[in-house]
Amino acid sequence: MQARLAAAVASLFTVAAQAQTVEINPVEHEVVSTVERYALQVPAADYIPYGGKFKAEFPQGLHLAVGSGLRFKGYEKDASLSFWALTDRGPNGDSPKVKAGEKAAPSKVFLAPDFSPRIATINVQLAEGARVVSTMPLKQDGKAISGRPIAPENSGSSKEVPLSDELKPLKYDDFGMDPEGIDFDKQGNLWIVDEYGPFLAQVDAKTGEFMQQYMPGAGLPEILGERQPNRGFEGVAVTPSGKVAAIVQSTLDIKKETRGSAQFLRLVVLDPKTNSTQMFAYPHDVSEYKKSGDAKIGDLVAIDDTRFLLIEQGRDKNKTMRNVVYLIDTKGAQDLTGLSLPDGKALEYADAKALSQFQAGGEVTGSGNIVSASASSSLKMISKTRLFDLRELGWNAEKAEGLAVVGELGKFADASELAVINDNDFGLKGDVAASERDPEAYLVDTDGKLADAKGNAVEASYRVAQSDERDTQFWVLHLKKPLKDYFPK
């Protein structure tokens, strides 16, 4: 693939003129040598039809967004690159809270309520740029699912109320999913995770049909159900040995008490052959954020059986966005299964000092059985090595939610190319036409009428328009050395 890049650089201006979608730029950076920047092309047939209240803003329909997950499929015969990609739950916007008795529930406006989350394939070649070549809806029992939330009384609910563009309540969907990560196994089956449950699903790559699903308390550790609302899994990775790793997007919020202080995020590893699981602690950059729970994972990709790449992102204490790529290793990390603090509380209640003095009662197997009584001087977490922040390379999208290693399948340690894609939320944004534009500062009743936070009627209107991030960015980054050279010695 170095020959591919050399030819591209030699004919840089010609390529840019032909494709109108790619820039190839050398960068001055200690890790990255060159970046290919593409604007992802989406066929008109894949635009989402929309004739609702705000149709004047979207004359061609709603732009398809496939940046919620990414995985390298392999090289095509013409040496172009092929990827799996993924949409999230569909075109939605922030919206006012719904007044329900004495409480107010969060909501989302769904411009296309019946939109089915889709699996996409992307082709990247220098002459034609990066383009979506096919899409396929996710299905349950042969029927396309939607991305609307699950009813509040059911497990896996985000507690959000789905609203129409008229701010009227929509039906919940108990098969609804908000997909956020994709990978595939040696049998060719896809593995997809979502933010709602969090759920982990094995999917037929030819039909989009769910084959098997795992959820907290039913195949996955029950504690994962304590995720922050709609911050379930944000990345999935299948290792060469066939195990499936998934990571929670942010800190768990145990009894709604730990989201702002927990010192780690949970990564779970499932062995589909035995249905056993392990959990490990990923030490996110707590000190970088105003609150620990502000950190978010973008994606996760396996290099080998214990080493992964992930994106950690979020606004720091100064409200500056960061999108940092880390190399992490679970080797030597303690399995959290069955572990708790001396008072019986979850480890999320411990501060950094308490975790450094943590005394484990014994080593725990994947089934939760204590097999020895050896103590530890501190909780052994996942190790991490910083590679780079995408912001250093000119990345200006808010979210980097798809990450892939480009190389020979099964030999990613020898690879020196990465691909990144952003989630642009279908290129739309909801706000209020008033001095206070944040929709979440308002309440709405079942008739779609707005009020301020105290319940007083206001003369203002909710609206949805195109956002500044209308296009999906797709980058191919060329590292100066193979990934294995960045492994800690």
Coordinates of C-alpha atoms in Angstrom, one line a residue:
M1 CA 0.0 0.0 0.0
Q2 CA 3.0 2.3 0.2
A3 CA 3.2 2.2 -3.6
R4 CA -0.5 3.3 -3.7
L5 CA 0.4 6.3 -1.5
A6 CA 3.5 7.2 -3.4
A7 CA 1.6 7.3 -6.7
A8 CA -1.1 9.4 -5.1
V9 CA 1.4 12.0 -3.7
A10 CA 3.1 12.2 -7.1
S11 CA -0.2 13.0 -8.8
L12 CA -1.7 14.9 -5.8
F13 CA -3.3 17.8 -7.7
T14 CA -4.7 15.5 -10.5
V15 CA -6.3 13.2 -7.9
A16 CA -7.9 16.1 -6.1
A17 CA -9.2 17.5 -9.3
Q18 CA -10.7 14.3 -10.5
A19 CA -12.3 13.1 -7.3
Q20 CA -13.2 16.5 -5.8
T21 CA -13.3 14.6 -2.5
V22 CA -9.8 13.9 -1.4
E23 CA -6.8 15.9 -0.1
I24 CA -3.5 14.1 0.5
N25 CA -1.3 16.0 2.9
P26 CA 2.1 15.2 4.5
V27 CA 2.0 16.4 8.2
E28 CA 4.7 17.3 10.6
H29 CA 4.0 14.8 13.4
E30 CA 6.0 12.3 15.4
V31 CA 3.6 9.4 14.7
V32 CA 1.7 10.3 11.5
S33 CA 3.4 11.0 8.2
T34 CA 0.5 11.6 5.7
V35 CA -3.3 12.0 5.9
E36 CA -5.8 11.3 3.1
R37 CA -8.9 13.4 3.8
Y38 CA -12.1 12.4 2.0
A39 CA -15.6 13.8 2.0
L40 CA -17.8 10.7 2.0
Q41 CA -20.0 10.5 -1.1
V42 CA -23.5 9.2 -0.5
P43 CA -25.8 8.2 -3.4
A44 CA -29.0 10.2 -3.8
A45 CA -30.9 6.9 -3.5
D46 CA -29.7 6.6 0.1
Y47 CA -30.9 10.0 1.2
I48 CA -33.8 9.6 3.7
P49 CA -37.1 10.9 2.4
Y50 CA -38.6 13.7 4.5
G51 CA -41.7 15.8 4.0
G52 CA -42.3 17.1 7.5
K53 CA -42.5 20.5 9.1
F54 CA -38.9 21.4 8.2
K55 CA -38.8 20.0 4.7
A56 CA -37.6 23.4 3.3
E57 CA -34.3 22.9 5.1
F58 CA -33.8 19.4 3.5
P59 CA -35.0 19.7 -0.2
Q60 CA -33.1 16.5 -1.1
G61 CA -34.2 14.6 2.0
L62 CA -32.0 13.8 5.0
H63 CA -28.4 13.1 4.5
L64 CA -27.4 9.5 5.5
A65 CA -24.8 9.3 8.3
V66 CA -22.8 6.1 8.5
G67 CA -20.0 7.2 10.9
S68 CA -21.1 5.4 14.1
G69 CA -18.8 2.4 13.5
L70 CA -16.1 1.3 11.1
R71 CA -14.2 -1.8 10.3
F72 CA -11.8 -2.8 7.5
K73 CA -13.2 -5.7 5.4
G74 CA -10.2 -6.1 3.1
Y75 CA -8.6 -5.1 -0.2
E76 CA -10.6 -5.3 -3.5
K77 CA -9.1 -6.6 -6.7
D78 CA -8.4 -3.1 -7.9
A79 CA -6.5 -2.5 -4.6
S80 CA -9.2 -0.2 -3.3
L81 CA -10.2 -0.4 0.4
S82 CA -13.5 -1.9 1.6
F83 CA -15.1 -1.2 5.0
W84 CA -18.1 -2.1 7.0
A85 CA -19.8 1.0 8.5
L86 CA -22.9 1.7 10.5
T87 CA -25.6 4.3 11.2
D88 CA -26.9 5.1 14.6
R89 CA -30.6 5.3 15.5
G90 CA -31.4 7.8 12.8
P91 CA -32.0 11.5 12.1
N92 CA -32.9 13.0 15.5
G93 CA -32.3 16.3 17.3
D94 CA -32.0 17.6 20.8
S95 CA -35.5 18.7 22.0
P96 CA -37.3 20.1 25.1
K97 CA -37.9 17.9 28.2
V98 CA -41.4 16.4 28.4
K99 CA -43.4 17.4 31.5
A100 CA -44.8 14.3 33.1
G101 CA -46.4 15.0 36.4
E102 CA -43.8 16.4 38.8
K103 CA -40.9 15.2 36.7
A104 CA -39.5 16.1 33.3
A105 CA -38.2 13.4 31.0
P106 CA -35.5 13.9 28.4
S107 CA -36.7 13.6 24.8
K108 CA -35.4 13.4 21.2
V109 CA -37.2 14.6 18.0
F110 CA -37.2 11.9 15.3
L111 CA -37.6 13.4 11.8
A112 CA -37.9 9.9 10.3
P113 CA -39.5 7.8 13.1
D114 CA -39.5 4.6 11.1
F115 CA -35.9 4.9 9.9
S116 CA -34.1 1.6 10.3
P117 CA -30.5 1.6 11.5
R118 CA -28.4 0.4 8.6
I119 CA -25.2 -1.5 7.9
A120 CA -23.2 0.1 5.1
T121 CA -20.2 -0.8 2.9
I122 CA -17.7 1.9 2.0
N123 CA -15.2 1.8 -0.9
V124 CA -12.1 4.0 -0.9
Q125 CA -10.0 4.5 -3.9
L126 CA -7.9 7.5 -4.9
A127 CA -9.5 8.1 -8.3
E128 CA -13.1 8.0 -7.0
G129 CA -12.8 9.0 -3.4
A130 CA -14.6 7.4 -0.5
R131 CA -18.2 6.4 -1.2
V132 CA -21.1 4.4 0.2
V133 CA -21.7 1.5 -2.2
S134 CA -24.5 -0.3 -0.4
T135 CA -26.7 -0.2 2.8
M136 CA -28.8 -2.8 4.5
P137 CA -31.3 -2.4 7.4
L138 CA -31.1 -4.3 10.7
K139 CA -33.9 -6.8 11.1
Q140 CA -35.6 -8.7 13.9
D141 CA -37.6 -11.7 12.9
G142 CA -37.5 -10.5 9.3
K143 CA -38.8 -7.1 10.0
A144 CA -36.7 -3.9 9.9
I145 CA -36.3 -2.4 13.4
S146 CA -36.4 1.3 14.1
G147 CA -34.1 3.5 16.2
R148 CA -36.8 4.8 18.5
P149 CA -36.2 4.3 22.2
I150 CA -37.4 1.3 24.3
A151 CA -40.3 2.0 26.7
P152 CA -39.2 3.4 30.1
E153 CA -40.5 0.4 32.1
N154 CA -38.4 -2.1 30.1
S155 CA -34.7 -3.0 30.6
G156 CA -32.4 -1.1 28.3
S157 CA -34.5 2.0 28.1
S158 CA -32.7 5.3 27.7
K159 CA -35.7 7.0 29.5
E160 CA -36.0 9.3 26.5
V161 CA -39.4 10.2 25.1
P162 CA -39.5 10.0 21.2
L163 CA -41.2 13.1 19.7
S164 CA -42.3 14.0 16.2
D165 CA -41.2 17.2 14.5
E166 CA -44.4 18.7 15.8
L167 CA -43.1 17.8 19.3
K168 CA -45.9 15.2 19.7
P169 CA -45.2 11.9 21.4
L170 CA -44.3 8.9 19.2
K171 CA -44.6 5.2 20.0
Y172 CA -41.7 3.5 21.7
D173 CA -40.1 0.5 20.0
D174 CA -39.0 -2.4 22.3
F175 CA -36.9 -3.7 19.5
G176 CA -35.3 -0.3 18.9
M177 CA -31.5 0.0 18.8
D178 CA -29.0 2.8 18.7
P179 CA -26.0 1.0 17.0
E180 CA -22.5 2.3 17.8
G181 CA -19.9 -0.3 16.8
I182 CA -19.4 -3.0 14.2
D183 CA -16.9 -5.9 13.6
F184 CA -17.0 -9.4 12.1
D185 CA -15.7 -12.8 13.0
K186 CA -14.0 -15.6 11.1
Q187 CA -17.3 -17.1 10.1
G188 CA -18.3 -13.9 8.4
N189 CA -20.9 -12.9 11.0
L190 CA -21.2 -9.3 12.1
W191 CA -21.1 -8.2 15.7
I192 CA -22.9 -4.9 16.6
V193 CA -23.2 -3.0 19.9
D194 CA -25.7 -0.3 20.9
E195 CA -26.0 2.6 23.4
Y196 CA -29.5 1.8 24.7
G197 CA -29.2 -1.5 26.7
P198 CA -26.3 -1.8 26.3
F199 CA -26.9 -4.6 23.8
L200 CA -24.4 -6.9 21.9
A201 CA -25.8 -8.7 18.9
Q202 CA -24.5 -11.2 16.4
V203 CA -25.9 -10.4 13.0
D204 CA -26.1 -12.2 9.6
A205 CA -23.9 -10.2 7.3
K206 CA -26.0 -11.1 4.2
T207 CA -29.5 -10.2 5.6
G208 CA -29.0 -7.9 8.5
E209 CA -31.0 -10.3 10.7
F210 CA -30.2 -10.6 14.4
M211 CA -28.9 -14.1 15.2
Q212 CA -28.2 -13.8 18.9
Q213 CA -28.4 -11.0 21.4
Y214 CA -26.8 -10.4 24.8
M215 CA -27.8 -7.8 27.4
P216 CA -27.1 -7.0 31.0
G217 CA -28.3 -9.9 33.2
A218 CA -28.8 -12.1 30.1
G219 CA -25.4 -13.0 28.8
L220 CA -23.6 -9.8 29.9
P221 CA -22.7 -8.7 33.5
E222 CA -25.7 -7.1 35.1
I223 CA -23.7 -4.1 36.4
L224 CA -23.4 -2.8 32.8
G225 CA -27.1 -1.9 33.0
E226 CA -26.0 1.0 35.3
R227 CA -24.7 2.9 32.3
Q228 CA -25.6 6.5 31.9
P229 CA -28.8 6.9 29.9
N230 CA -28.0 6.3 26.2
R231 CA -24.3 5.8 27.0
G232 CA -24.1 2.1 26.6
F233 CA -21.6 0.4 24.4
E234 CA -19.6 2.6 22.0
G235 CA -17.2 0.1 20.4
V236 CA -16.9 -3.6 19.7
A237 CA -13.9 -5.6 18.5
V238 CA -13.5 -9.3 17.6
T239 CA -10.0 -10.7 18.5
P240 CA -8.1 -13.2 16.4
S241 CA -9.1 -15.9 18.8
G242 CA -12.8 -15.1 18.4
K243 CA -13.5 -13.3 21.6
V244 CA -15.7 -10.2 21.4
A245 CA -14.7 -7.1 23.4
A246 CA -17.1 -4.2 24.0
I247 CA -16.5 -1.0 25.9
V248 CA -19.0 1.3 27.7
Q249 CA -19.0 4.8 26.3
S250 CA -18.7 6.6 29.7
T251 CA -18.5 6.0 33.4
L252 CA -21.2 3.8 35.0
D253 CA -23.7 5.7 37.1
I254 CA -24.4 3.3 40.0
K255 CA -27.6 4.3 41.7
K256 CA -27.2 7.6 39.9
E257 CA -24.2 8.4 42.2
T258 CA -21.0 7.7 40.4
R259 CA -21.1 9.2 36.9
G260 CA -19.1 12.3 37.8
S261 CA -16.5 10.6 39.9
A262 CA -15.8 7.0 38.7
Q263 CA -12.1 6.5 37.9
F264 CA -12.5 4.1 35.0
L265 CA -14.8 2.8 32.2
R266 CA -15.7 -0.9 31.9
L267 CA -14.6 -3.1 29.0
V268 CA -16.2 -6.5 28.8
V269 CA -14.8 -9.5 26.9
L270 CA -17.3 -12.3 25.8
D271 CA -16.2 -15.7 24.7
P272 CA -19.1 -16.8 22.4
K273 CA -18.0 -20.5 22.6
T274 CA -18.6 -20.7 26.4
N275 CA -20.7 -17.5 27.0
S276 CA -18.3 -16.6 29.8
T277 CA -17.3 -13.0 30.3
Q278 CA -14.5 -10.9 31.9
M279 CA -14.5 -7.2 32.7
F280 CA -11.5 -4.9 32.8
A281 CA -11.0 -1.3 33.9
Y282 CA -10.0 1.3 31.3
P283 CA -8.4 4.3 33.1
H284 CA -9.7 7.2 31.1
D285 CA -8.1 10.7 31.4
V286 CA -10.1 11.7 34.5
S287 CA -8.0 14.8 35.2
E288 CA -8.6 16.3 31.7
Y289 CA -12.3 16.7 32.3
K290 CA -14.5 18.9 34.5
K291 CA -16.3 15.8 35.5
S292 CA -15.2 12.2 35.1
G293 CA -18.4 11.3 33.3
D294 CA -17.7 13.8 30.5
A295 CA -15.3 11.4 28.9
K296 CA -16.6 9.3 26.0
I297 CA -15.3 6.5 23.9
G298 CA -15.4 6.8 20.1
D299 CA -14.5 3.3 18.9
L300 CA -12.5 0.1 19.7
V301 CA -10.5 -2.1 17.3
A302 CA -8.5 -5.3 18.1
I303 CA -4.9 -5.5 17.0
D304 CA -4.4 -9.0 18.6
D305 CA -5.9 -10.9 21.5
T306 CA -5.0 -8.4 24.2
R307 CA -4.1 -5.2 22.4
F308 CA -6.6 -2.7 21.0
L309 CA -6.8 0.8 19.7
L310 CA -9.5 3.1 21.0
I311 CA -10.6 6.7 20.7
E312 CA -11.2 8.7 23.9
Q313 CA -12.9 12.0 23.4
G314 CA -15.0 14.7 25.0
R315 CA -14.7 18.4 26.0
D316 CA -12.0 19.1 28.5
K317 CA -12.0 21.5 31.5
N318 CA -11.6 24.4 29.0
K319 CA -14.5 23.1 26.8
T320 CA -11.9 22.2 24.1
M321 CA -12.7 19.0 22.2
R322 CA -10.2 16.2 22.3
N323 CA -10.2 13.0 20.1
V324 CA -7.3 11.0 21.3
V325 CA -6.2 7.6 19.9
Y326 CA -4.7 5.2 22.5
L327 CA -3.1 1.8 22.3
I328 CA -4.3 -0.3 25.2
D329 CA -3.5 -3.7 26.5
T330 CA -5.6 -5.9 28.8
K331 CA -2.7 -8.3 29.5
G332 CA -2.1 -8.2 33.3
A333 CA -5.3 -6.3 34.0
Q334 CA -7.5 -7.7 36.8
D335 CA -10.9 -9.2 36.0
L336 CA -13.5 -7.1 37.8
T337 CA -16.0 -9.9 37.9
G338 CA -17.2 -10.3 41.5
L339 CA -14.9 -7.6 42.8
S340 CA -16.2 -4.8 45.1
L341 CA -15.0 -2.5 47.8
P342 CA -14.7 -3.7 51.4
D343 CA -18.1 -2.2 52.2
G344 CA -19.7 -4.1 49.3
K345 CA -20.1 -1.1 47.0
A346 CA -19.1 -1.2 43.3
L347 CA -15.6 -0.1 42.5
E348 CA -17.0 3.0 40.8
Y349 CA -17.4 4.5 44.3
A350 CA -13.7 4.5 44.9
D351 CA -11.5 7.5 44.3
A352 CA -8.0 7.2 42.8
K353 CA -6.4 6.8 46.3
A354 CA -8.8 4.1 47.3
L355 CA -8.2 2.2 44.0
S356 CA -4.4 2.4 44.6
Q357 CA -4.9 0.8 48.0
F358 CA -7.5 -1.7 46.8
Q359 CA -7.1 -5.2 48.3
A360 CA -8.7 -7.8 46.2
G361 CA -10.0 -10.8 48.2
G362 CA -8.9 -13.2 45.6
E363 CA -8.5 -13.8 41.9
V364 CA -11.8 -14.3 40.2
T365 CA -12.6 -16.5 37.2
G366 CA -14.9 -15.5 34.3
S367 CA -17.8 -17.2 36.2
G368 CA -17.2 -15.1 39.3
N369 CA -15.7 -17.9 41.4
I370 CA -12.8 -16.9 43.7
V371 CA -10.0 -19.4 43.1
S372 CA -7.3 -18.0 45.4
A373 CA -6.9 -15.6 48.3
S374 CA -3.9 -13.5 47.0
A375 CA -4.2 -9.8 47.6
S376 CA -3.2 -7.0 45.3
S377 CA -1.6 -3.7 46.3
S378 CA -3.7 -1.8 43.8
L379 CA -6.4 -2.5 41.2
K380 CA -4.6 -3.5 38.1
M381 CA -6.2 -1.7 35.2
I382 CA -5.7 -1.8 31.4
S383 CA -2.4 -0.2 30.4
K384 CA -2.5 2.6 27.8
T385 CA -0.1 4.4 25.5
R386 CA -1.0 7.7 23.8
L387 CA -0.5 7.7 20.0
F388 CA -1.9 11.0 19.0
D389 CA -4.9 13.5 19.2
L390 CA -6.7 13.8 15.9
R391 CA -7.0 17.5 16.6
E392 CA -3.2 17.8 16.2
L393 CA -3.7 16.7 12.6
G394 CA -6.5 19.2 11.7
W395 CA -9.5 17.1 12.6
N396 CA -12.4 19.6 13.2
A397 CA -15.5 17.3 13.5
E398 CA -16.9 16.9 17.0
K399 CA -17.1 13.2 17.1
A400 CA -14.7 10.5 15.8
E401 CA -16.8 7.4 16.2
G402 CA -15.3 4.9 13.7
L403 CA -11.8 3.6 13.8
A404 CA -10.2 0.8 11.7
V405 CA -6.8 -0.7 11.2
V406 CA -6.0 -1.0 7.4
G407 CA -3.9 -4.0 6.7
E408 CA -3.7 -7.8 6.2
L409 CA -6.4 -9.3 8.3
G410 CA -5.0 -11.2 11.3
K411 CA -1.7 -9.2 11.1
F412 CA -2.7 -5.8 12.2
A413 CA 0.4 -5.4 14.4
D414 CA 2.3 -5.1 11.1
A415 CA 0.0 -2.4 9.7
S416 CA 0.8 1.2 9.4
E417 CA -2.5 2.7 8.2
L418 CA -5.6 3.7 10.2
A419 CA -9.0 4.9 9.0
V420 CA -11.3 7.3 10.9
I421 CA -14.8 8.4 10.3
N422 CA -17.0 11.0 12.1
D423 CA -20.6 10.8 13.1
N424 CA -22.2 14.0 12.0
D425 CA -25.7 13.2 13.4
F426 CA -27.2 13.1 9.9
G427 CA -26.2 16.8 9.4
L428 CA -29.0 18.3 11.4
K429 CA -29.4 20.1 14.7
G430 CA -32.4 21.1 16.8
D431 CA -32.7 24.4 18.7
V432 CA -35.2 27.0 19.8
A433 CA -35.8 30.3 18.0
A434 CA -35.3 32.5 21.1
S435 CA -32.5 34.1 23.1
E436 CA -32.0 30.8 24.9
R437 CA -31.5 28.4 22.0
D438 CA -30.8 25.2 24.0
P439 CA -33.9 23.0 23.6
E440 CA -33.2 21.2 26.9
A441 CA -33.8 24.5 28.7
Y442 CA -37.5 24.2 27.9
L443 CA -40.4 21.9 28.7
V444 CA -43.0 20.7 26.2
D445 CA -46.5 19.3 26.9
T446 CA -48.3 16.5 25.0
D447 CA -49.8 19.2 22.7
G448 CA -46.4 20.3 21.6
K449 CA -46.5 23.7 23.4
L450 CA -43.3 25.1 24.9
A451 CA -42.8 26.4 28.4
D452 CA -39.7 27.6 30.3
A453 CA -38.1 25.5 33.0
K454 CA -40.7 26.7 35.6
G455 CA -43.6 25.7 33.4
N456 CA -44.4 29.2 32.2
A457 CA -45.7 29.4 28.6
V458 CA -43.2 31.1 26.2
E459 CA -43.5 32.6 22.7
A460 CA -40.8 30.6 21.0
S461 CA -40.7 27.8 18.4
Y462 CA -38.7 24.7 18.1
R463 CA -36.8 24.2 14.8
V464 CA -34.5 21.7 13.0
A465 CA -32.0 22.9 10.4
Q466 CA -28.8 21.7 8.7
S467 CA -25.8 21.7 11.0
D468 CA -22.3 22.9 10.3
E469 CA -21.2 19.2 9.9
R470 CA -23.3 18.3 6.9
D471 CA -20.6 16.1 5.3
T472 CA -19.1 12.9 6.7
Q473 CA -15.3 13.0 7.0
F474 CA -13.3 9.9 6.2
W475 CA -9.6 9.9 6.9
V476 CA -6.8 7.4 6.1
L477 CA -3.8 8.0 8.2
H478 CA -0.3 6.7 7.4
L479 CA 1.9 6.0 10.4
K480 CA 5.6 6.4 10.3
K481 CA 6.1 2.9 11.7
P482 CA 4.0 -0.3 12.0
L483 CA 1.8 -0.5 15.1
K484 CA 4.0 -3.1 16.8
D485 CA 6.8 -0.5 17.0
Y486 CA 4.5 1.6 19.3
F487 CA 3.9 -1.3 21.7
P488 CA 5.6 -0.5 25.1
K489 CA 8.9 -2.3 25.5

